Coordinates of C-alpha atoms in Angstrom, one line a residue:
X1 CA -31.6 -11.9 -75.2
X2 CA -30.4 -15.2 -76.7
X3 CA -31.1 -13.9 -80.2
X4 CA -29.2 -10.7 -79.5
X5 CA -26.1 -12.7 -78.4
X6 CA -26.3 -14.8 -81.6
X7 CA -26.5 -11.6 -83.7
X8 CA -23.6 -10.1 -81.9
X9 CA -21.6 -13.3 -82.3
X10 CA -22.3 -13.4 -86.1
X11 CA -21.4 -9.8 -86.4
X12 CA -18.0 -10.4 -84.7
X13 CA -17.4 -13.5 -86.9
X14 CA -18.1 -11.7 -90.2
X15 CA -16.4 -8.5 -89.1
X16 CA -13.4 -10.6 -88.2
X17 CA -13.4 -12.3 -91.6
X18 CA -13.6 -8.9 -93.3
X19 CA -10.7 -7.6 -91.2
X20 CA -8.5 -10.7 -91.9
X21 CA -9.3 -10.8 -95.6
X22 CA -6.5 -8.3 -96.2
X23 CA -3.0 -9.4 -95.5
X24 CA 0.3 -7.6 -95.3
X25 CA 1.0 -5.5 -98.5
X26 CA -2.7 -5.2 -99.0
X27 CA -3.1 -8.6 -100.8
X28 CA -6.3 -10.5 -100.4
X29 CA -6.2 -13.7 -98.3
X30 CA -8.4 -15.6 -100.7
X31 CA -5.8 -15.0 -103.5
X32 CA -2.7 -15.7 -101.4
X33 CA -0.9 -18.9 -100.6
X34 CA 1.0 -18.5 -97.3
X35 CA 4.1 -20.7 -96.8
X36 CA 6.7 -20.7 -94.1
X37 CA 10.2 -20.1 -95.7
X38 CA 11.5 -20.2 -92.1
X39 CA 14.5 -18.0 -92.5
X40 CA 16.0 -15.2 -94.6
X41 CA 17.3 -16.4 -98.0
X42 CA 21.1 -15.8 -98.1
X43 CA 20.9 -14.8 -101.7
X44 CA 18.4 -14.6 -104.6
X45 CA 21.4 -14.5 -107.1
X46 CA 20.9 -17.9 -108.6
X47 CA 24.6 -18.2 -109.5
X48 CA 25.6 -17.7 -105.9
X49 CA 22.9 -19.2 -103.9
X50 CA 23.6 -22.7 -102.6
X51 CA 20.8 -23.4 -100.1
X52 CA 17.3 -24.8 -100.3
X53 CA 15.8 -21.6 -98.8
X54 CA 17.1 -19.4 -101.6
X55 CA 16.4 -21.9 -104.3
X56 CA 12.7 -22.2 -103.1
X57 CA 12.2 -18.5 -104.0
X58 CA 14.3 -18.6 -107.2
X59 CA 12.6 -21.8 -108.4
X60 CA 9.3 -19.9 -108.5
X61 CA 10.4 -16.7 -110.1
X62 CA 12.8 -18.4 -112.7
X63 CA 13.0 -21.3 -115.0
X64 CA 15.7 -23.5 -116.5
X65 CA 16.0 -24.9 -119.9
X66 CA 14.4 -28.1 -118.6
X67 CA 12.1 -29.1 -115.8
X68 CA 11.6 -32.5 -114.2
X69 CA 8.6 -34.7 -114.6
X70 CA 7.7 -35.7 -111.0
X71 CA 5.0 -38.0 -112.2
X72 CA 7.7 -40.1 -113.8
X73 CA 9.6 -42.5 -111.5
X74 CA 12.8 -41.8 -113.3
X75 CA 12.2 -38.0 -113.0
X76 CA 12.9 -37.5 -116.7
X77 CA 13.6 -34.0 -118.0
X78 CA 10.8 -32.2 -119.8
X79 CA 10.7 -28.9 -121.8
X80 CA 10.8 -25.6 -120.0
X81 CA 12.7 -22.7 -121.6
X82 CA 14.0 -25.2 -124.2
X83 CA 11.3 -26.6 -126.5
X84 CA 13.4 -29.7 -127.3
X85 CA 17.0 -31.0 -127.3
X86 CA 19.0 -33.6 -129.2
X87 CA 22.1 -35.4 -128.2
X88 CA 24.5 -37.2 -130.6
X89 CA 24.9 -41.0 -130.5
X90 CA 27.6 -40.7 -127.9
X91 CA 25.6 -38.2 -125.7
X92 CA 28.5 -35.8 -125.9
X93 CA 27.2 -33.0 -128.1
X94 CA 23.8 -31.6 -127.2
X95 CA 21.7 -29.1 -129.1
X96 CA 18.9 -27.1 -127.5
X97 CA 16.2 -25.3 -129.3
X98 CA 14.7 -22.6 -127.2
X99 CA 11.2 -21.1 -127.1
X100 CA 10.8 -17.9 -129.2
X101 CA 7.8 -16.5 -127.4
X102 CA 9.3 -16.0 -124.0
X103 CA 9.8 -12.5 -122.5
X104 CA 11.5 -11.4 -119.3
X105 CA 9.3 -9.5 -116.8
X106 CA 10.5 -6.2 -118.3
X107 CA 9.4 -7.2 -121.8
X108 CA 12.8 -8.1 -123.2
X109 CA 12.8 -11.2 -125.4
X110 CA 14.6 -14.3 -124.1
X111 CA 17.3 -15.7 -126.4
X112 CA 20.3 -18.1 -126.4
X113 CA 22.9 -15.4 -125.6
X114 CA 21.3 -15.0 -122.1
X115 CA 21.9 -18.7 -121.5
X116 CA 25.5 -18.4 -122.6
X117 CA 25.9 -15.3 -120.4
X118 CA 24.5 -17.2 -117.4
X119 CA 26.9 -20.1 -117.9
X120 CA 29.9 -17.7 -118.4
X121 CA 29.0 -15.9 -115.2
X122 CA 28.7 -19.2 -113.3
X123 CA 32.1 -20.3 -114.5
X124 CA 33.8 -17.0 -114.2
X125 CA 36.3 -17.1 -111.3
X126 CA 35.3 -13.6 -110.3
X127 CA 31.8 -14.8 -109.5
X128 CA 33.2 -17.3 -107.0
X129 CA 30.1 -19.5 -107.5
X130 CA 30.1 -22.6 -105.3
X131 CA 28.1 -24.5 -108.0
X132 CA 30.6 -23.7 -110.8
X133 CA 31.5 -27.4 -110.9
X134 CA 28.0 -28.2 -112.2
X135 CA 29.2 -27.2 -115.6
X136 CA 32.5 -29.0 -115.5
X137 CA 31.3 -31.7 -117.8
X138 CA 31.3 -29.0 -120.6
X139 CA 34.6 -29.0 -122.6
X140 CA 37.1 -26.6 -121.1
X141 CA 34.6 -25.3 -118.5
X142 CA 36.8 -26.4 -115.5
X143 CA 39.9 -24.8 -117.1
X144 CA 38.0 -21.6 -117.6
X145 CA 36.8 -21.6 -114.0
X146 CA 40.3 -22.2 -112.7
X147 CA 41.7 -19.4 -114.8
X148 CA 43.8 -21.7 -117.0
X149 CA 41.8 -20.5 -120.1
X150 CA 40.9 -16.8 -120.3
X151 CA 38.9 -16.9 -123.6
X152 CA 35.4 -18.1 -123.0
X153 CA 34.9 -18.9 -126.7
X154 CA 37.2 -22.0 -126.0
X155 CA 34.6 -23.4 -123.7
X156 CA 32.3 -25.9 -125.4
X157 CA 29.3 -23.6 -125.7
X158 CA 28.2 -22.3 -129.1
X159 CA 25.2 -20.2 -130.1
X160 CA 23.8 -21.5 -133.4
X161 CA 20.9 -19.0 -133.6
X162 CA 18.9 -16.6 -131.4
X163 CA 17.0 -19.6 -130.2
X164 CA 19.5 -22.4 -130.5
X165 CA 22.6 -23.3 -128.4
X166 CA 25.0 -26.2 -128.7
X167 CA 27.0 -27.8 -125.9
X168 CA 30.0 -30.1 -126.3
X169 CA 31.0 -32.2 -123.3
X170 CA 34.4 -33.5 -122.2
X171 CA 32.9 -37.0 -121.9
X172 CA 29.6 -38.7 -122.7
X173 CA 26.8 -37.8 -120.2
X174 CA 23.3 -39.1 -120.9
X175 CA 21.6 -37.1 -118.1
X176 CA 23.1 -33.7 -119.1
X177 CA 19.6 -32.2 -119.9
X178 CA 18.5 -33.0 -116.3
X179 CA 21.1 -30.7 -114.6
X180 CA 19.7 -27.8 -116.6
X181 CA 16.8 -27.8 -114.2
X182 CA 19.1 -26.6 -111.5
X183 CA 19.0 -22.9 -110.5
X184 CA 22.8 -22.4 -111.0
X185 CA 22.4 -23.1 -114.7
X186 CA 19.6 -20.5 -115.3
X187 CA 20.0 -17.8 -117.9
X188 CA 20.9 -14.2 -116.8
X189 CA 20.3 -10.7 -118.0
X190 CA 23.9 -9.4 -118.1
X191 CA 22.7 -5.8 -118.6
X192 CA 20.7 -5.9 -115.4
X193 CA 23.6 -7.4 -113.3
X194 CA 26.0 -4.8 -114.7
X195 CA 23.6 -1.9 -114.2
X196 CA 22.7 -2.6 -110.6
X197 CA 25.6 -4.6 -109.2
X198 CA 24.9 -6.3 -105.9
X199 CA 21.4 -4.7 -105.9
X200 CA 20.2 -6.5 -109.0
X201 CA 18.1 -9.0 -107.0
X202 CA 16.2 -6.2 -105.3
X203 CA 12.4 -6.4 -106.2
X204 CA 12.6 -3.0 -108.1
X205 CA 15.5 -4.2 -110.2
X206 CA 15.3 -8.0 -110.8
X207 CA 13.9 -9.4 -114.0
X208 CA 12.9 -13.0 -114.3
X209 CA 11.1 -15.6 -116.4
X210 CA 9.1 -17.7 -114.0
X211 CA 5.4 -18.1 -113.2
X212 CA 5.8 -15.6 -110.3
X213 CA 7.8 -12.4 -110.0
X214 CA 9.4 -10.9 -106.9
X215 CA 7.1 -8.2 -105.6
X216 CA 8.3 -7.4 -102.0
X217 CA 11.2 -8.5 -99.9
X218 CA 11.1 -7.4 -96.2
X219 CA 14.4 -8.9 -94.9
X220 CA 14.0 -11.4 -92.1
X221 CA 10.2 -11.0 -92.2
X222 CA 8.5 -12.0 -95.5
X223 CA 8.8 -12.2 -99.3
X224 CA 5.8 -11.6 -101.6
X225 CA 5.6 -13.2 -105.0
X226 CA 3.0 -12.0 -107.5
X227 CA 1.7 -13.9 -110.6
X228 CA 3.7 -13.1 -113.8
X229 CA 0.9 -12.4 -116.3
X230 CA 3.4 -12.7 -119.1
X231 CA 4.6 -16.2 -118.2
X232 CA 5.1 -18.3 -121.3
X233 CA 3.4 -21.4 -119.7
X234 CA 0.1 -22.0 -118.0
X235 CA -0.5 -19.1 -115.7
X236 CA -0.2 -19.6 -111.9
X237 CA -3.5 -20.5 -110.4
X238 CA -3.0 -18.4 -107.3
X239 CA -2.2 -14.7 -107.6
X240 CA 0.1 -14.3 -104.7
X241 CA 2.5 -16.4 -102.6
X242 CA 3.5 -14.9 -99.2
X243 CA 6.7 -16.5 -97.9
X244 CA 6.9 -15.9 -94.1
X245 CA 10.1 -16.3 -92.1
X246 CA 9.1 -17.9 -88.8
X247 CA 12.1 -19.7 -87.3
X248 CA 10.6 -21.1 -84.2
X249 CA 8.7 -24.3 -85.1
X250 CA 6.2 -24.1 -82.3
X251 CA 5.2 -20.6 -83.4
X252 CA 5.0 -21.7 -87.0
X253 CA 2.7 -24.6 -85.9
X254 CA 0.5 -22.2 -84.0
X255 CA 0.3 -19.9 -87.1
X256 CA -0.8 -22.9 -89.2
X257 CA -3.5 -23.9 -86.6
X258 CA -5.0 -20.4 -86.7
X259 CA -4.9 -20.2 -90.5
X260 CA -2.0 -17.8 -90.8
X261 CA 0.0 -20.5 -92.8
X262 CA -1.3 -22.8 -95.5
X263 CA 1.8 -25.0 -95.7
X264 CA 4.1 -25.9 -92.9
X265 CA 7.3 -27.3 -94.4
X266 CA 9.0 -28.5 -91.2
X267 CA 7.3 -29.9 -88.1
X268 CA 8.5 -29.9 -84.5
X269 CA 9.8 -33.4 -83.5
X270 CA 8.1 -33.1 -80.1
X271 CA 4.7 -32.9 -81.8
X272 CA 5.3 -35.3 -84.7
X273 CA 3.6 -38.3 -83.1
X274 CA 0.3 -36.3 -82.8
X275 CA 0.7 -34.5 -86.1
X276 CA 1.0 -37.7 -88.1
X277 CA -2.6 -38.5 -87.2
X278 CA -4.0 -35.2 -88.6
X279 CA -5.8 -35.0 -92.0
X280 CA -3.4 -32.2 -93.1
X281 CA -0.3 -34.5 -92.7
X282 CA 1.6 -35.4 -95.9
X283 CA 4.7 -37.6 -96.0
X284 CA 7.1 -37.8 -99.0
X285 CA 10.3 -39.9 -99.3
X286 CA 13.1 -37.6 -100.5
X287 CA 16.3 -38.2 -102.5
X288 CA 18.4 -36.5 -99.9
X289 CA 20.7 -37.2 -97.0
X290 CA 21.5 -35.6 -93.6
X291 CA 25.1 -35.8 -92.6
X292 CA 27.9 -34.6 -90.3
X293 CA 31.2 -33.6 -91.9
X294 CA 34.6 -33.3 -90.2
X295 CA 37.0 -30.4 -90.7
X296 CA 40.2 -32.4 -91.0
X297 CA 42.5 -29.4 -90.5
X298 CA 41.0 -28.9 -87.0
X299 CA 42.5 -30.8 -84.1
X300 CA 41.8 -33.5 -83.0
X301 CA 39.9 -34.3 -86.3
X302 CA 43.1 -34.2 -88.3
X303 CA 43.5 -37.8 -86.9
X304 CA 41.6 -40.3 -89.1
X305 CA 41.1 -42.7 -86.1
X306 CA 39.3 -40.0 -84.1
X307 CA 37.0 -39.5 -87.0
X308 CA 36.4 -43.2 -87.3
X309 CA 35.8 -43.5 -83.6
X310 CA 33.2 -40.8 -83.7
X311 CA 31.5 -42.4 -86.7
X312 CA 31.4 -45.8 -84.9
X313 CA 30.0 -44.2 -81.7
X314 CA 26.9 -42.7 -83.2
X315 CA 23.7 -44.7 -83.1
X316 CA 21.6 -43.3 -86.0
X317 CA 18.5 -45.3 -85.0
X318 CA 18.5 -43.5 -81.6
X319 CA 18.7 -40.1 -83.3
X320 CA 15.6 -40.9 -85.4
X321 CA 13.7 -42.0 -82.2
X322 CA 14.6 -38.7 -80.6
X323 CA 13.1 -36.9 -83.7
X324 CA 10.0 -39.1 -83.7
X325 CA 10.5 -39.3 -87.4
X326 CA 10.3 -41.7 -90.3
X327 CA 13.7 -41.1 -91.7
X328 CA 15.7 -44.0 -93.0
X329 CA 19.0 -44.6 -91.1
X330 CA 22.0 -45.4 -93.2
X331 CA 25.7 -45.0 -93.9
X332 CA 25.6 -44.5 -97.6
X333 CA 26.4 -41.1 -99.0
X334 CA 23.9 -41.7 -101.8
X335 CA 20.3 -41.7 -100.6
X336 CA 18.0 -44.7 -100.4
X337 CA 16.0 -45.0 -103.7
X338 CA 18.9 -43.9 -106.0
X339 CA 21.4 -45.8 -108.0
X340 CA 24.6 -46.0 -105.9
X341 CA 22.8 -46.5 -102.6
X342 CA 24.7 -49.1 -100.6
X343 CA 23.8 -50.7 -97.3
X344 CA 27.3 -52.1 -96.6
X345 CA 29.5 -49.0 -96.9
X346 CA 30.6 -46.7 -94.1
X347 CA 31.4 -47.4 -90.5
X348 CA 28.5 -49.1 -88.6
X349 CA 27.5 -48.3 -85.0
X350 CA 29.8 -50.3 -82.7
X351 CA 30.9 -48.9 -79.4
X352 CA 33.7 -51.4 -78.8
X353 CA 35.1 -50.7 -82.3
X354 CA 34.8 -47.0 -81.6
X355 CA 37.0 -47.4 -78.5
X356 CA 39.5 -49.4 -80.5
X357 CA 39.8 -46.6 -83.0
X358 CA 40.3 -44.1 -80.1
X359 CA 43.0 -46.3 -78.7
X360 CA 44.8 -46.4 -82.1
X361 CA 44.7 -42.6 -82.4
X362 CA 47.5 -40.3 -81.5
X363 CA 45.5 -39.3 -78.4
X364 CA 45.0 -42.9 -77.0
X365 CA 42.5 -41.9 -74.3
X366 CA 39.5 -39.6 -74.2
X367 CA 40.9 -37.3 -71.5
X368 CA 43.7 -36.3 -73.9
X369 CA 41.3 -35.4 -76.7
X370 CA 40.6 -31.6 -77.0
X371 CA 37.1 -30.3 -77.0
X372 CA 35.4 -30.5 -80.4
X373 CA 32.9 -27.9 -81.7
X374 CA 29.8 -29.1 -83.5
X375 CA 28.2 -26.4 -85.6
X376 CA 24.6 -26.3 -86.9
X377 CA 22.1 -23.7 -88.0
X378 CA 19.5 -22.5 -85.5
X379 CA 16.6 -24.9 -85.6
X380 CA 14.8 -27.0 -83.0
X381 CA 15.3 -30.3 -84.7
X382 CA 19.0 -29.7 -85.5
X383 CA 19.4 -28.7 -81.8
X384 CA 17.8 -32.0 -80.6
X385 CA 20.0 -34.0 -82.9
X386 CA 23.2 -32.3 -81.9
X387 CA 22.3 -32.7 -78.2
X388 CA 21.8 -36.4 -78.8
X389 CA 25.1 -36.8 -80.6
X390 CA 26.8 -34.8 -77.9
X391 CA 25.3 -37.2 -75.2
X392 CA 26.2 -40.4 -77.3
X393 CA 29.8 -39.3 -77.8
X394 CA 30.2 -38.5 -74.1
X395 CA 28.7 -41.8 -73.0
X396 CA 30.3 -44.1 -75.6
X397 CA 33.7 -42.4 -75.9
X398 CA 34.1 -39.9 -73.1
X399 CA 34.5 -37.1 -75.6
X400 CA 33.6 -33.5 -74.9
X401 CA 31.5 -31.9 -77.6
X402 CA 30.7 -28.2 -77.6
X403 CA 27.5 -27.2 -79.4
X404 CA 27.4 -24.0 -81.4
X405 CA 24.4 -22.8 -83.5
X406 CA 24.3 -19.8 -85.8
X407 CA 21.8 -18.3 -88.2
X408 CA 21.6 -20.0 -91.6
X409 CA 23.2 -17.2 -93.6
X410 CA 26.0 -16.7 -91.0
X411 CA 26.7 -20.5 -91.0
X412 CA 27.0 -20.7 -94.8
X413 CA 29.5 -17.9 -94.7
X414 CA 31.6 -19.8 -92.1
X415 CA 31.4 -22.9 -94.3
X416 CA 32.9 -21.0 -97.2
X417 CA 36.0 -20.1 -95.2
X418 CA 36.1 -23.6 -93.5
X419 CA 36.9 -22.2 -90.1
X420 CA 35.2 -22.1 -86.6
X421 CA 34.0 -25.7 -86.4
X422 CA 35.3 -29.2 -86.0
X423 CA 32.1 -31.0 -87.0
X424 CA 29.4 -29.4 -89.1
X425 CA 25.9 -30.5 -90.1
X426 CA 24.5 -30.3 -93.6
X427 CA 21.7 -31.8 -95.6
X428 CA 21.7 -32.4 -99.4
X429 CA 18.6 -32.8 -101.5
X430 CA 19.1 -34.0 -105.1
X431 CA 19.6 -31.3 -107.6
X432 CA 19.2 -33.9 -110.4
X433 CA 18.2 -37.5 -110.1
X434 CA 21.7 -39.1 -110.4
X435 CA 24.2 -40.2 -107.8
X436 CA 26.8 -38.0 -109.4
X437 CA 25.1 -35.1 -107.7
X438 CA 26.0 -36.5 -104.3
X439 CA 29.4 -37.8 -105.1
X440 CA 30.5 -34.5 -106.7
X441 CA 30.0 -32.7 -103.3
X442 CA 33.1 -34.3 -101.8
X443 CA 35.5 -33.9 -104.8
X444 CA 38.6 -31.8 -104.3
X445 CA 37.3 -29.1 -106.6
X446 CA 33.8 -28.8 -105.1
X447 CA 33.0 -25.6 -103.2
X448 CA 30.4 -27.5 -101.3
X449 CA 33.0 -29.7 -99.7
X450 CA 33.6 -28.1 -96.3
X451 CA 35.9 -30.8 -94.8
X452 CA 39.3 -29.7 -96.3
X453 CA 39.6 -33.3 -97.3
X454 CA 40.9 -34.1 -100.8
X455 CA 41.6 -37.4 -102.5
X456 CA 42.7 -37.8 -106.2
X457 CA 41.6 -41.4 -106.3
X458 CA 38.1 -40.4 -105.1
X459 CA 38.0 -37.7 -107.8
X460 CA 39.1 -40.1 -110.5
X461 CA 36.4 -42.7 -109.5
X462 CA 33.7 -40.1 -109.6
X463 CA 34.9 -38.9 -113.0
X464 CA 34.9 -42.4 -114.4
X465 CA 31.4 -43.1 -113.1
X466 CA 30.1 -40.0 -114.7
X467 CA 30.9 -41.1 -118.2
X468 CA 30.3 -44.8 -117.7
X469 CA 27.3 -46.2 -119.6
X470 CA 27.1 -49.6 -118.1
X471 CA 25.0 -49.5 -114.9
X472 CA 26.9 -52.2 -112.9
X473 CA 30.2 -50.6 -113.6
X474 CA 28.9 -47.2 -112.4
X475 CA 27.7 -48.8 -109.2
X476 CA 31.1 -50.4 -108.6
X477 CA 32.9 -47.1 -109.1
X478 CA 30.5 -45.3 -106.7
X479 CA 30.9 -48.1 -104.1
X480 CA 34.7 -47.9 -104.2
X481 CA 34.6 -44.1 -104.0
X482 CA 32.2 -44.3 -101.0
X483 CA 34.5 -46.7 -99.2
X484 CA 37.4 -44.2 -99.6
X485 CA 35.2 -41.3 -98.4
X486 CA 33.4 -43.0 -95.5
X487 CA 35.8 -45.7 -94.3
X488 CA 39.4 -45.0 -95.3
X489 CA 39.1 -41.2 -94.8
X490 CA 36.0 -41.1 -92.6
X491 CA 35.6 -37.5 -93.8
X492 CA 31.8 -37.5 -93.3
X493 CA 29.2 -39.5 -91.4
X494 CA 25.8 -39.9 -93.2
X495 CA 23.0 -40.0 -90.6
X496 CA 19.8 -40.7 -92.6
X497 CA 17.9 -40.5 -95.9
X498 CA 15.2 -37.8 -95.5
X499 CA 11.5 -38.4 -95.4
X500 CA 9.7 -35.0 -95.6
X501 CA 6.7 -34.5 -93.3
X502 CA 4.6 -31.4 -93.8
X503 CA 1.1 -30.0 -93.0
X504 CA -1.1 -28.7 -95.8
X505 CA -4.3 -26.7 -95.3
X506 CA -7.4 -28.4 -96.9
X507 CA -8.0 -25.2 -98.9
X508 CA -4.8 -25.9 -100.8
X509 CA -5.3 -28.0 -103.9
X510 CA -2.7 -29.0 -106.4
X511 CA 0.4 -28.7 -104.3
X512 CA 2.6 -31.5 -105.6
X513 CA 5.3 -32.8 -103.2
X514 CA 8.1 -34.6 -104.9
X515 CA 11.3 -36.6 -104.0
X516 CA 13.6 -33.7 -104.8
X517 CA 11.6 -31.3 -102.5
X518 CA 11.2 -28.7 -105.1
X519 CA 8.5 -26.4 -103.8
X520 CA 6.6 -25.3 -106.9
X521 CA 3.6 -23.1 -106.3
X522 CA 2.2 -22.4 -109.8
X523 CA -0.1 -25.4 -109.7
X524 CA -1.7 -24.5 -106.4
X525 CA -5.3 -23.5 -106.3
X526 CA -7.1 -22.1 -103.3
X527 CA -10.6 -23.3 -102.6
X528 CA -13.2 -22.0 -100.0

């Protein structure tokens, strides 16, 4: 009888394995890396996407002229679609030689014109790209984007040959090749965009250059990536990547525990103390910040003293305790670990000082301050943080904060029109390893500045720092700019520098975490 039970048990185990070996879309489990994307990507149009969810998918199906060497502490740029590049002595004129053996997924050869087409589309006012300012260092790029110049040939981009393109900048910029790793600067197939319009990113229409290609997109459910057999570099080690969209963190953790996820990119804060002890736990410091921004056209946040009072009333260390995390509290808008990080900028936590700011405001007392809406995207950790901030501001200042959460895509649309919130949450992970990336966010011309705050002096300091070659002078410019942003204007409140905590299944080999949180899957190998 005992032998019969054992045989039945073995049959059930093996029959279960056979049943589970095939996943959705008929792909084999042994050939498929399963990751949790968490939510629907707002857009796979790499000139319009602004979020990490969209860029995770785009970063695996597309390539830039350069990539970043994550084994190098300085994250130096390395060849990708460009074989090599050369800058003049002033770092103002850059010439890129492109690979000649690269084909798009439909077999069309890659060439320099498609790079220029991509940059024109990013800068074209009709595209309304939030990352258009990324190319403002190029001569006349800003003027073209603002419609002051109609002729794109006046922009400092010149095709020298089918595989060679030259860029002339407004000012010297030694790290210009690094920004060409960012998805907004990727080349485009103009013919595909014009043929299919808004449907050009659908799986049946899109053409790409990356290690994977977009195979399936079930909206709000999953995305399937399939290995691009014609990829110019080393082929992806895993045939498929299944990107699931499980928003609830406890459900995602359960899926990981039963083997339905291989990588869990965000962990529930309530379980973090236990999860840190597991062998699957991986921690990576990130070049990124989490911050709250103020809509300064929304009462009562149009009063700078109210903004200062709120900044002074938030204990960031308490927030991190609530999250059970290992984040680094700070007030600098440049993350810890990057040039420009300062420990003595911003408004420190001080309840008495917060009350003084409130008394100096036009409202004088908390009972006269209108209710303030704090907006964040639907997420358990963001909810916990918002609830803690709500409680702190009630306790320390007597302010009434209304919490409002929306789906990621809806929230981004609201940010674009800069309405429907008083305080908003946002995170920013480095797009390139230079403080310019963070300081540019809050310039008057940045589409990623959702505060309605503008300051010409701040803009000028950021511009000066960009072209400054002497390190100490750059740091001084950034420090002065941060004091304007964080103290004088109090337009934003940095909360912490990110530390990324994830779980990785032992069957996953070669998944390289990195300080810019780029999720690259082509190096991943699955073992039994």
